CSV table of C-alpha atoms in Angstrom, one decimal:
chain,number,residue,atom,x,y,z
H,157,MET,CA,0.0,0.0,0.0
H,158,ALA,CA,2.9,2.4,0.8
H,159,LEU,CA,4.4,1.5,-2.6
H,160,VAL,CA,1.2,2.7,-4.4
H,161,ALA,CA,1.2,5.9,-2.3
H,162,VAL,CA,4.8,6.6,-3.3
H,163,LEU,CA,4.6,5.7,-7.0
H,164,LEU,CA,1.1,6.8,-8.0
H,165,PRO,CA,1.5,10.7,-7.7
H,166,PRO,CA,4.6,10.8,-9.9
H,167,VAL,CA,2.9,8.6,-12.5
H,168,LEU,CA,-0.2,10.8,-12.5
H,169,LEU,CA,1.9,13.9,-12.7
H,170,GLY,CA,3.8,12.5,-15.7
H,171,ALA,CA,0.5,11.6,-17.4
H,172,LEU,CA,-0.9,15.1,-16.8
H,173,LEU,CA,2.2,16.7,-18.3
H,174,ALA,CA,2.1,14.3,-21.3
H,175,LEU,CA,-1.6,15.2,-21.9
H,176,GLY,CA,-0.8,18.9,-21.7
H,177,TRP,CA,2.0,18.6,-24.2
H,178,TYR,CA,-0.2,16.6,-26.5
H,179,GLU,CA,-3.0,19.2,-26.3
H,180,GLU,CA,-0.5,22.0,-27.1
H,181,LEU,CA,0.8,20.0,-30.1
H,182,MET,CA,-2.8,19.4,-31.4
H,183,LEU,CA,-4.1,22.9,-30.9
H,184,GLY,CA,-0.9,24.8,-31.9
H,185,PRO,CA,-0.4,26.3,-35.4
H,186,PRO,CA,0.2,23.7,-38.2
H,187,ARG,CA,3.9,23.0,-39.0
H,188,ARG,CA,5.2,22.7,-42.5
H,189,ARG,CA,6.9,19.3,-42.8
H,190,GLY,CA,8.2,19.3,-46.3
H,191,ARG,CA,5.8,17.8,-48.9
H,192,HIS,CA,2.1,18.0,-48.3
H,193,LEU,CA,-1.0,17.2,-50.4
H,194,ARG,CA,-3.3,20.0,-51.5
H,195,LEU,CA,-6.7,19.9,-53.0
H,196,VAL,CA,-6.4,23.2,-54.9
H,197,PRO,CA,-3.5,23.8,-57.3
H,198,ASP,CA,-1.4,26.9,-57.0
H,199,PRO,CA,-2.7,30.0,-58.8
H,200,VAL,CA,0.5,30.0,-60.9
H,201,ASP,CA,-0.3,26.6,-62.3
H,202,GLU,CA,-3.9,27.4,-63.3
H,203,PRO,CA,-3.1,29.1,-66.7
H,204,ALA,CA,-0.9,26.2,-67.7
H,205,LEU,CA,-3.6,23.6,-66.8
H,206,ALA,CA,-6.3,25.6,-68.6
H,207,ALA,CA,-4.2,25.9,-71.8
H,208,ALA,CA,-3.5,22.1,-71.7
H,209,ALA,CA,-7.2,21.4,-71.2
H,210,GLU,CA,-8.1,23.6,-74.2
H,211,ALA,CA,-5.5,22.0,-76.4
H,212,ALA,CA,-6.6,18.4,-75.6
H,213,PRO,CA,-9.3,17.0,-77.8
H,214,ALA,CA,-12.8,16.7,-76.2
H,215,ARG,CA,-13.7,13.2,-75.2
H,216,ARG,CA,-17.2,11.9,-74.4
H,217,HIS,CA,-17.7,9.0,-72.1
H,218,ALA,CA,-20.3,6.4,-73.1
H,219,ALA,CA,-23.0,6.3,-70.4
């Protein structure tokens, strides 16, 4: 019983500090880590993509 009384508070304190660190990590500003996926292309790339789409022959899919 004395062993639990001695070891439990430091373990709980460590868990509390770890949860605080995790919360700060999740709620903080996003970090740039090299490559990342984007749903929208850069505005610089749009004219090149539009020109390529106009130059390509129109295809129709059979429904």
